[in-house]
Tab-separated table of C-alpha atoms and ligand atoms in Angstrom:
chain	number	residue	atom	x	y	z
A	1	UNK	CA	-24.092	-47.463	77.416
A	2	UNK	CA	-20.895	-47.523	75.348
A	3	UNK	CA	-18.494	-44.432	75.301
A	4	UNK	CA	-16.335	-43.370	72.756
A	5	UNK	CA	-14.194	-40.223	73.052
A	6	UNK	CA	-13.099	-38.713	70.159
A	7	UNK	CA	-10.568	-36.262	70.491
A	8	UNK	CA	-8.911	-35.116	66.788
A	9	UNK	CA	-6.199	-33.064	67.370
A	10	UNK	CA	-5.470	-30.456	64.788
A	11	UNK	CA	-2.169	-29.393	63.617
A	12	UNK	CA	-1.375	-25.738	62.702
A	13	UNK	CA	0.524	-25.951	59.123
A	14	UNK	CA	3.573	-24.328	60.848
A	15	UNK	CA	4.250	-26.171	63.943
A	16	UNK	CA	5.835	-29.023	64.590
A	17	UNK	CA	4.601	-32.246	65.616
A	18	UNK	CA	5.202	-31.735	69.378
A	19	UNK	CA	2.808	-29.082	69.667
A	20	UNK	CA	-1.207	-29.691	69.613
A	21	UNK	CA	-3.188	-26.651	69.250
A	22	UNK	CA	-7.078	-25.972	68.770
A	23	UNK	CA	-8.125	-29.404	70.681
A	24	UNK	CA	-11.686	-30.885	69.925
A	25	UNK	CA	-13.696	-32.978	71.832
A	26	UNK	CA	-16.309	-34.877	70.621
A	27	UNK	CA	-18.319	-37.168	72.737
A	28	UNK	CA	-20.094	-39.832	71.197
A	29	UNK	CA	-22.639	-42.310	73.080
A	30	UNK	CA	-23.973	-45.340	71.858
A	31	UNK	CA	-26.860	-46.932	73.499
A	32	UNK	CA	-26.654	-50.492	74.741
A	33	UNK	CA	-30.255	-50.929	73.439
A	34	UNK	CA	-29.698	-50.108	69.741
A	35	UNK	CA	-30.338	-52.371	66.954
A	36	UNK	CA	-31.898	-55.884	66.889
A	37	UNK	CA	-34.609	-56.962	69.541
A	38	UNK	CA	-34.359	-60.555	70.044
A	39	UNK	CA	-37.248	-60.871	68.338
A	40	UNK	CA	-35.922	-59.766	64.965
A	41	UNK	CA	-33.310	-61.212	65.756
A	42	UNK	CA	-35.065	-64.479	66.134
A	43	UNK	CA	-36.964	-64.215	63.046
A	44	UNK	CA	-33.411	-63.292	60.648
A	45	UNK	CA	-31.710	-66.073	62.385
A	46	UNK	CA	-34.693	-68.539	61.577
A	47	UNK	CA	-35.083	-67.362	57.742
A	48	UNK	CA	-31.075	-67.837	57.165
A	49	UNK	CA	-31.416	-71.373	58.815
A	50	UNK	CA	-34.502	-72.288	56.800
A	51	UNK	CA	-32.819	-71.516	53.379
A	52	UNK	CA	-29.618	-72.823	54.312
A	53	UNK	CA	-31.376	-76.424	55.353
A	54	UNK	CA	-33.741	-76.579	51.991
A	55	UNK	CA	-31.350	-74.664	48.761
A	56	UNK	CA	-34.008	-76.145	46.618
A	57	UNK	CA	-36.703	-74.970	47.912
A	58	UNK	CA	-38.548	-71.807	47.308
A	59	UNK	CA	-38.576	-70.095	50.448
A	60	UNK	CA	-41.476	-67.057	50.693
A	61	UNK	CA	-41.910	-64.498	53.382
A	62	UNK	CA	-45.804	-62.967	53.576
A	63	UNK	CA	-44.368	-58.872	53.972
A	64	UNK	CA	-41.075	-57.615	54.868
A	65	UNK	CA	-39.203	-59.478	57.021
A	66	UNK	CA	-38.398	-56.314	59.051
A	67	UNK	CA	-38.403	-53.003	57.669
A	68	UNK	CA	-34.623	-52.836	56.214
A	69	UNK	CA	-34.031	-52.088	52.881
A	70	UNK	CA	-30.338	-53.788	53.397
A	71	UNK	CA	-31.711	-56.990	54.889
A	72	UNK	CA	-34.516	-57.401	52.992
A	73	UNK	CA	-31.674	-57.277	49.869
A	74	UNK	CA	-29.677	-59.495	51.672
A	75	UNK	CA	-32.637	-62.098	51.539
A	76	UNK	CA	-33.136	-61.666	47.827
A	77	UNK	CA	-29.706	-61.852	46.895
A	78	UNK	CA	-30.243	-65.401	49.071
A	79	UNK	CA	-33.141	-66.348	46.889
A	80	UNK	CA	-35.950	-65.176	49.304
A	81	UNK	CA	-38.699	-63.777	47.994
A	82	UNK	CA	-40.964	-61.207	49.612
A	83	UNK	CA	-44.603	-61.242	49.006
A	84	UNK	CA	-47.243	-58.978	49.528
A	85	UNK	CA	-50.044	-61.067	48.525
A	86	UNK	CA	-50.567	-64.607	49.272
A	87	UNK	CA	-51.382	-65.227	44.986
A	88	UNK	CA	-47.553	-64.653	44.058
A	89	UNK	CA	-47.014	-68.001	45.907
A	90	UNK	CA	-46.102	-70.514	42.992
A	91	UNK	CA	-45.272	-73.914	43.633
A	92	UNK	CA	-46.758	-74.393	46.962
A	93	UNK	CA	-46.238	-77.860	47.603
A	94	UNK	CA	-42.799	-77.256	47.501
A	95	UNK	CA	-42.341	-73.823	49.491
A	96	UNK	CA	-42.332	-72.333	52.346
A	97	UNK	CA	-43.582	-69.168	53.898
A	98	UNK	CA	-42.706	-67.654	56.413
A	99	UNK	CA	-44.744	-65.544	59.000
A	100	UNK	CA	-42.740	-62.427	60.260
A	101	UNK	CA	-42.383	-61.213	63.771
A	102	UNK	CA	-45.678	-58.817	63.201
A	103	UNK	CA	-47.226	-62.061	63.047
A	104	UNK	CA	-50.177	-62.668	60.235
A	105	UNK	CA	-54.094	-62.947	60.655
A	106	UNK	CA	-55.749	-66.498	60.773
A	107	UNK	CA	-57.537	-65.730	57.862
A	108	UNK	CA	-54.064	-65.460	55.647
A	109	UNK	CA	-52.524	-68.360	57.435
A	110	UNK	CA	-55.281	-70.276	56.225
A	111	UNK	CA	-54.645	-69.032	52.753
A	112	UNK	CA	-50.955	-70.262	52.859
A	113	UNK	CA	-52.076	-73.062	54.116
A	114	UNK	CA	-54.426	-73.628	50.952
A	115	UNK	CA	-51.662	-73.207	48.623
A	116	UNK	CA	-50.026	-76.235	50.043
A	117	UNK	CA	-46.711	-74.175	51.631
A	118	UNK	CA	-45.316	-75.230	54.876
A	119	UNK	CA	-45.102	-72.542	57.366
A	120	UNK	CA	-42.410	-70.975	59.699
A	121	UNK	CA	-43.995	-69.174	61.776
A	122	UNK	CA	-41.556	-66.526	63.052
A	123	UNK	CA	-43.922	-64.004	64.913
A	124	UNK	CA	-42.244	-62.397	68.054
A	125	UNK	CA	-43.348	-64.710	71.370
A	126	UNK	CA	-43.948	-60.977	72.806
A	127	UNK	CA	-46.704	-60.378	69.999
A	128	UNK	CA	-48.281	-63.932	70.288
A	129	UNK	CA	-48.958	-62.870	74.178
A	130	UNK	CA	-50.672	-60.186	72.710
A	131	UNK	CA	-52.543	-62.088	70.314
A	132	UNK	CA	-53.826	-64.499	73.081
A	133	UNK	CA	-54.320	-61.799	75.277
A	134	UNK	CA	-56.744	-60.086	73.186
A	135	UNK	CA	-58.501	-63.158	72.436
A	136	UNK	CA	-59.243	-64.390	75.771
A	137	UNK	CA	-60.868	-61.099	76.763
A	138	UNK	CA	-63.063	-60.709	73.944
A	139	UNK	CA	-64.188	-64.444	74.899
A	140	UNK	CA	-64.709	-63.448	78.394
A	141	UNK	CA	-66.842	-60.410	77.317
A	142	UNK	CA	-65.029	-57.518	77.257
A	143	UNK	CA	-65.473	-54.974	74.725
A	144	UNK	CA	-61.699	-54.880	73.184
A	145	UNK	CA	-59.555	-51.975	72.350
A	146	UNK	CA	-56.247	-52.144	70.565
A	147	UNK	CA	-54.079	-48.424	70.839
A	148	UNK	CA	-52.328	-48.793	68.125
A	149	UNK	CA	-52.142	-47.687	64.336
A	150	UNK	CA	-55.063	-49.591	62.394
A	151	UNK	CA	-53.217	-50.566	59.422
A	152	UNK	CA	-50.191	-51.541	61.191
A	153	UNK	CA	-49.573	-55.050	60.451
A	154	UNK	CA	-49.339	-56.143	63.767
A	155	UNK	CA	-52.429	-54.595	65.038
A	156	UNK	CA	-54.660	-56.049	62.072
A	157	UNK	CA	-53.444	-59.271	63.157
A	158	UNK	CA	-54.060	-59.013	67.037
A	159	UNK	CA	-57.668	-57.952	65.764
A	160	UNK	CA	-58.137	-60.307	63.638
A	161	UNK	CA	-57.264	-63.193	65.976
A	162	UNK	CA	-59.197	-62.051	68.564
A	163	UNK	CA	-62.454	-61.543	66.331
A	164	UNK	CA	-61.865	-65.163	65.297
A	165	UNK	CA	-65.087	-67.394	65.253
A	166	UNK	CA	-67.398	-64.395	67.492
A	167	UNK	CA	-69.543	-61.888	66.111
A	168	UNK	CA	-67.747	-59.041	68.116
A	169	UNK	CA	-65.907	-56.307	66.712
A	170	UNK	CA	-62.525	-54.805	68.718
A	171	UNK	CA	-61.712	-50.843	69.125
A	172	UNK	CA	-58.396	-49.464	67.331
A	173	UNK	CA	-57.523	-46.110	68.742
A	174	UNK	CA	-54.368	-44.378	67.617
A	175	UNK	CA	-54.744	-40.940	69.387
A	176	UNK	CA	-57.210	-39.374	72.135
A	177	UNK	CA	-58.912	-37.336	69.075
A	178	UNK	CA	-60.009	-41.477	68.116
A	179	UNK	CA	-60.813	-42.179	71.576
A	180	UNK	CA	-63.049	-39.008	71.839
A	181	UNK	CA	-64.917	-40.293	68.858
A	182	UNK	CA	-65.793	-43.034	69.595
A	183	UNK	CA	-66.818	-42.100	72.953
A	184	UNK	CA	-70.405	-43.839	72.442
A	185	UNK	CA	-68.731	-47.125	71.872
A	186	UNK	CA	-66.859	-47.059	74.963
A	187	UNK	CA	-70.436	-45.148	77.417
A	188	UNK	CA	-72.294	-48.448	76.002
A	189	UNK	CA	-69.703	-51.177	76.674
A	190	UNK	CA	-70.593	-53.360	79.829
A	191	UNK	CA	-66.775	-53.845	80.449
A	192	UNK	CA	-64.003	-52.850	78.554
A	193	UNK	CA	-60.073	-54.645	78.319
A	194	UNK	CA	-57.484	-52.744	76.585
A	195	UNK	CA	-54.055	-54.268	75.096
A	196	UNK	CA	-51.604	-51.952	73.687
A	197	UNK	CA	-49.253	-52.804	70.274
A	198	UNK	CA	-46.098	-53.841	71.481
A	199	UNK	CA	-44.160	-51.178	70.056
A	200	UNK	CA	-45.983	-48.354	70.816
A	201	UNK	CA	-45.118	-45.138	73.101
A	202	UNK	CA	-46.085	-45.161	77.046
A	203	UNK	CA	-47.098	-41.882	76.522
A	204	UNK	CA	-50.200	-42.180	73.877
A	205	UNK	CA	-51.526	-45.190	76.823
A	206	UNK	CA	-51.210	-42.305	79.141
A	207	UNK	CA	-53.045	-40.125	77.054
A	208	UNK	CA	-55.731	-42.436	75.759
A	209	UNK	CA	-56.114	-44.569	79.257
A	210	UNK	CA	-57.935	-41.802	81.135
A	211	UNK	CA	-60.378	-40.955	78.544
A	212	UNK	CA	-61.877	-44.422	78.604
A	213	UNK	CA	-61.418	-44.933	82.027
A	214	UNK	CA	-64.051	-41.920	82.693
A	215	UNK	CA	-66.645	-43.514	81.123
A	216	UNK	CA	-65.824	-47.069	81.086
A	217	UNK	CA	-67.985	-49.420	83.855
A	218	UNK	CA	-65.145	-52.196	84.033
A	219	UNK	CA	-61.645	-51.264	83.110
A	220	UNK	CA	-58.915	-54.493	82.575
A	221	UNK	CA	-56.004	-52.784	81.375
A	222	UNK	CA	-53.183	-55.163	80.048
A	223	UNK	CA	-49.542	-53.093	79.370
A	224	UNK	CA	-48.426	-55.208	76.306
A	225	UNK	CA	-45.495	-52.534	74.539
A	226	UNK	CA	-42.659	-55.250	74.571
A	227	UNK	CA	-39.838	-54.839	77.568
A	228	UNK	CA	-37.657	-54.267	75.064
A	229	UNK	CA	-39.173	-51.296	73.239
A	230	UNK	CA	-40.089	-49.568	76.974
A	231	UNK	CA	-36.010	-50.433	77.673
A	232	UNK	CA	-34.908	-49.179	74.814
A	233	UNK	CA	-37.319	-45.761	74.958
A	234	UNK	CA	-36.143	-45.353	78.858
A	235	UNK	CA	-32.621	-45.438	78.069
A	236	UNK	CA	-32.519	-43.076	75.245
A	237	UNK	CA	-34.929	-40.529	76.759
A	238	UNK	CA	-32.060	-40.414	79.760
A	239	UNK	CA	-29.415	-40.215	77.626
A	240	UNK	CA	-31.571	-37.577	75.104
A	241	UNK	CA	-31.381	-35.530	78.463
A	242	UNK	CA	-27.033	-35.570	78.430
A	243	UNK	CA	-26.521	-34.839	74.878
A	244	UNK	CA	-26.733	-32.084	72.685
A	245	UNK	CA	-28.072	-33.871	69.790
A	246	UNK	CA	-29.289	-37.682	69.229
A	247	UNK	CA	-28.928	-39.929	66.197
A	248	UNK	CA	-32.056	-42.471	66.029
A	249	UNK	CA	-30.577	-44.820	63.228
A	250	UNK	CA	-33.371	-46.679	61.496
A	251	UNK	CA	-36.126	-47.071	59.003
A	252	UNK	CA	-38.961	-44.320	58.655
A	253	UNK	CA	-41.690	-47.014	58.157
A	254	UNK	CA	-40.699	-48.719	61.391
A	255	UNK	CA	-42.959	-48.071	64.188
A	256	UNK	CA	-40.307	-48.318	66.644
A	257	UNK	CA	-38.111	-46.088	64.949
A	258	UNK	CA	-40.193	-43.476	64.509
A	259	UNK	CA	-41.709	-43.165	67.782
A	260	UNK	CA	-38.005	-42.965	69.638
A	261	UNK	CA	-37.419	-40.160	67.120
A	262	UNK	CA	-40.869	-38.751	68.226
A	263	UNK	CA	-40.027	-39.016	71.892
A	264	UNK	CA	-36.490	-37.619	71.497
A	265	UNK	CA	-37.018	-34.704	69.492
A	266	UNK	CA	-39.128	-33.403	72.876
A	267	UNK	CA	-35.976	-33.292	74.878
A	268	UNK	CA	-33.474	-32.418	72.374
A	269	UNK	CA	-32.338	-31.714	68.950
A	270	UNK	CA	-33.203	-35.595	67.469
A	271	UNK	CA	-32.641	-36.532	63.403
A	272	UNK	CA	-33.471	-39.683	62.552
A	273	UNK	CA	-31.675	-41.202	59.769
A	274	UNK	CA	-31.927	-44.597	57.021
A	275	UNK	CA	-28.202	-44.568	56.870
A	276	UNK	CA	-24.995	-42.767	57.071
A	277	UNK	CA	-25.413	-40.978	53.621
A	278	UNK	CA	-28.504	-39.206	54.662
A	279	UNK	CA	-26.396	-37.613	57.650
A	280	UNK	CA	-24.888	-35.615	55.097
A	281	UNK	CA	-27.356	-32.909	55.130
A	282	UNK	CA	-26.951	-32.116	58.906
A	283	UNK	CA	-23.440	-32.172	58.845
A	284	UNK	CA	-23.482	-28.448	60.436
A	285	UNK	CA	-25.558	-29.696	63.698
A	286	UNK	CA	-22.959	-32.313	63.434
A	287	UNK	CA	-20.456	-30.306	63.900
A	288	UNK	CA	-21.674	-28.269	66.228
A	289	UNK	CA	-22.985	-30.855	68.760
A	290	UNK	CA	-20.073	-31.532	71.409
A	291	UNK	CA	-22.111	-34.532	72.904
A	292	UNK	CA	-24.082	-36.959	70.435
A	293	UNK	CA	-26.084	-40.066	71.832
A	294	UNK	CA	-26.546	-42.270	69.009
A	295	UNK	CA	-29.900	-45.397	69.025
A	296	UNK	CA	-31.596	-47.335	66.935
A	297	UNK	CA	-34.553	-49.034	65.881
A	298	UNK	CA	-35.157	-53.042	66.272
A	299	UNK	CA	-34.484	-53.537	62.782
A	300	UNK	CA	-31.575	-51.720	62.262
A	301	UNK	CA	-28.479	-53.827	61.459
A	302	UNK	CA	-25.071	-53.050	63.856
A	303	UNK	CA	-23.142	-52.370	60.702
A	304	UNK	CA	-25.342	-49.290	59.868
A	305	UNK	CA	-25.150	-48.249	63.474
A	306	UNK	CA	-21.191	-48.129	63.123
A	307	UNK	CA	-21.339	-46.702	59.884
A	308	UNK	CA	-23.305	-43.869	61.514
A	309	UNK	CA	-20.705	-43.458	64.202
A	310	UNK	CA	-17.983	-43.670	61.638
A	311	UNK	CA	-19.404	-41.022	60.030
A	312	UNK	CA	-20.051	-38.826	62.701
A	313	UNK	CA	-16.448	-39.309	63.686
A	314	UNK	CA	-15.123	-38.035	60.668
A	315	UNK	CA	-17.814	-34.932	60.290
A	316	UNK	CA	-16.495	-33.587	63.688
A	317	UNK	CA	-12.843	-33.146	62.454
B	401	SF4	S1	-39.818	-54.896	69.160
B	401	SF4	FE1	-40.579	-56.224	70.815
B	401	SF4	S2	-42.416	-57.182	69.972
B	401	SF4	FE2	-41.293	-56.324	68.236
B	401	SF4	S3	-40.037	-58.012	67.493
B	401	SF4	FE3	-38.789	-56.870	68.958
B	401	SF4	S4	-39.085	-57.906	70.946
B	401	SF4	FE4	-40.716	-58.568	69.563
């Protein structure tokens, strides 16, 4: 973790500059883990080069890059365009698309494909492991379940690659209300292997694991949240625990985000924020919070995350 100690010193009108009266301390934390994965990392790093290599060419990306308003602007300003369906490609023959870290299913690939577009494939090596993961037990037999969200893009393409070229159909469960519905599914499966999205919480495997487990015959269970999400959810529940009020800096549509601002707000008083203008309306806990731990979600640029910090700084004069 990184430390900063903030200690403004406030003058009374009438004294003189030797004496410092009505001290305040403000202890702000920053956690080592905040901001860009190396995943994201990978994929921004990629995109840049791409663009930078062909000026000419159109350069597409098949959904947001990562969920950033500022990068994603960044991009456009670059002459990247983001898509959201694979028909707004013009030109294909000369463009290229690129695949984000959530990765893409094999059925859209092959659409890209069709249009002619070369393809950088940036999808986070943690995520592929998933993908092949999932794929090798439905081909061995196992009845497949996904915990994750259903519409999150990374979980419709881990399903989709693993229900490539078989007749079988995998499990999504998001909560142990899902699992207890579909509690026939899992009584009738010979064996069952579960993979987990890589970003979400310990705690909803923990919840969901011992519901199938009662009733499942054969249980493979494969941990697949990424090291650095379980890192980076480890470290700011400790430091949640020191604090008397955490910053999660970072987009509300990013599952990563939201789920350290779900796990925080259990252990203390947590506000998760886009950027350092929406910290204006809690400028009271602000300033009432001696100790403030400050993360962030993978996609969240380091110049927000000092931002933040800057503002904090100046809210606790
Ligand atoms: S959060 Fe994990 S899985 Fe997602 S891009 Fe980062 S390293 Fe990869």
């Amino acid at each position: 973790m990184q430390y900063f100690i903030y200690e403004p010193f406030r003058l009374k009108s009438n004294e003189t500059e030797a004496i410092f009266l009505d001290a305040i301390k403000k202890t702000i934390k920053k956690a080592n883990l905040a901001g860009f994965c190396y995943g994201v990392k990978r994929a921004v790093d990629l995109t840049l080069d791409i663009k930078d290599k062909n000026p000419e060419t159109k350069v597409y990306i098949f959904g947001e890059l990562i969920h950033n308003n500022q990068v994603i602007n960044q991009l456009t300003n670059l002459g990247i365009i983001t898509i959201t369906n694979i028909d707004e490609i013009q030109d294909g023959q000369n463009s290229i698309c690129i695949i984000r870290t959530h990765g893409a299913t094999p059925q859209d690939i092959k659409r890209i494909k069709e249009k002619g577009c070369e393809i950088l494939d940036t999808t986070c090596l943690d995520v592929k492991k998933v993908q092949e993961k999932a794929k090798s037990l439905i081909q061995e037999g196992y009845k497949l379940i996904i915990i994750g969200k259903s519409d999150h893009p990374e979980v419709v393409g881990i399903k989709a690659h693993a229900e490539e070229n078989t007749k079988e159909e995998a499990l999504v469960l998001a909560t142990e209300q899902e699992a207890l519905e579909n509690i026939d599914k899992i009584k009738s499966a010979k064996k069952i292997g579960i993979v987990i999205q890589t970003t979400q919480k310990t705690e909803n495997l923990q919840k969901i694991l011992p519901i199938v487990a009662e009733h499942a015959k054969e249980l493979r269970v494969f941990n697949t949240i990424c090291k650095t999400t379980s890192n980076r959810q480890t470290e700011a529940k400790n430091m949640a625990q020191e604090v008397d009020l955490m910053v999660v800096v970072g987009s509300k549509s990013s599952a990563n985000t939201s789920h350290l601002s779900e796990i925080l707000c259990e252990i203390t008083n947590t506000i998760l924020v886009e950027n350092e203008q929406e910290l204006e309306q809690y400028s009271d806990m602000i300033k009432n919070a001696d100790k403030i731990g400050i993360t962030a979600g993978a996609s969240t640029p380091e110049d927000i995350i000092n931002k933040v910090i800057n503002f904090i700084q100046l809210k606790g004069e």
